[in-house]
């Protein structure tokens, strides 16, 4: 799935932040995007076995 993540992984995004901490709004937005991605692959009957958050 990483080929669809324009901004890279969470570590690369976090390393670009000055504070190195996501704000609550950013964290909610990111987690919602992750959940939407999992929902889409489940609806398409795709099985995953290694999700890391």
Coordinates of C-alpha atoms in Angstrom, one line a residue, residues 9-50:
X9 CA 5.2 6.7 6.1
X10 CA 4.4 8.2 9.5
X11 CA 8.1 8.2 10.6
X12 CA 9.1 10.3 7.6
X13 CA 6.2 12.7 8.1
X14 CA 7.0 13.1 11.8
X15 CA 10.7 13.6 11.2
X16 CA 9.8 16.7 9.1
X17 CA 7.9 18.3 12.0
X18 CA 9.6 20.9 14.2
X19 CA 8.0 19.6 17.4
X20 CA 8.3 15.9 16.4
X21 CA 4.7 15.5 17.9
X22 CA 1.5 15.3 15.9
X23 CA -1.2 17.6 17.1
X24 CA -4.6 16.0 18.1
X25 CA -6.2 17.1 14.8
X26 CA -3.4 15.8 12.7
X27 CA -3.4 12.5 14.6
X28 CA -7.2 12.1 14.2
X29 CA -6.9 12.9 10.5
X30 CA -4.0 10.4 9.9
X31 CA -5.8 7.6 11.9
X32 CA -9.0 8.2 9.9
X33 CA -7.1 7.8 6.7
X34 CA -5.6 4.6 7.9
X35 CA -9.0 3.3 8.9
X36 CA -10.5 4.2 5.5
X37 CA -7.6 2.3 3.8
X38 CA -8.3 -0.8 5.9
X39 CA -12.0 -0.5 5.2
X40 CA -11.4 -0.3 1.4
X41 CA -9.1 -3.4 1.4
X42 CA -11.7 -5.3 3.5
X43 CA -14.5 -4.4 1.2
X44 CA -12.4 -5.7 -1.7
X45 CA -11.9 -9.0 0.1
X46 CA -8.2 -8.4 0.4
X47 CA -6.5 -10.1 3.4
X48 CA -3.7 -8.4 5.3
X49 CA -1.6 -9.9 8.0
X50 CA 0.8 -7.3 9.1

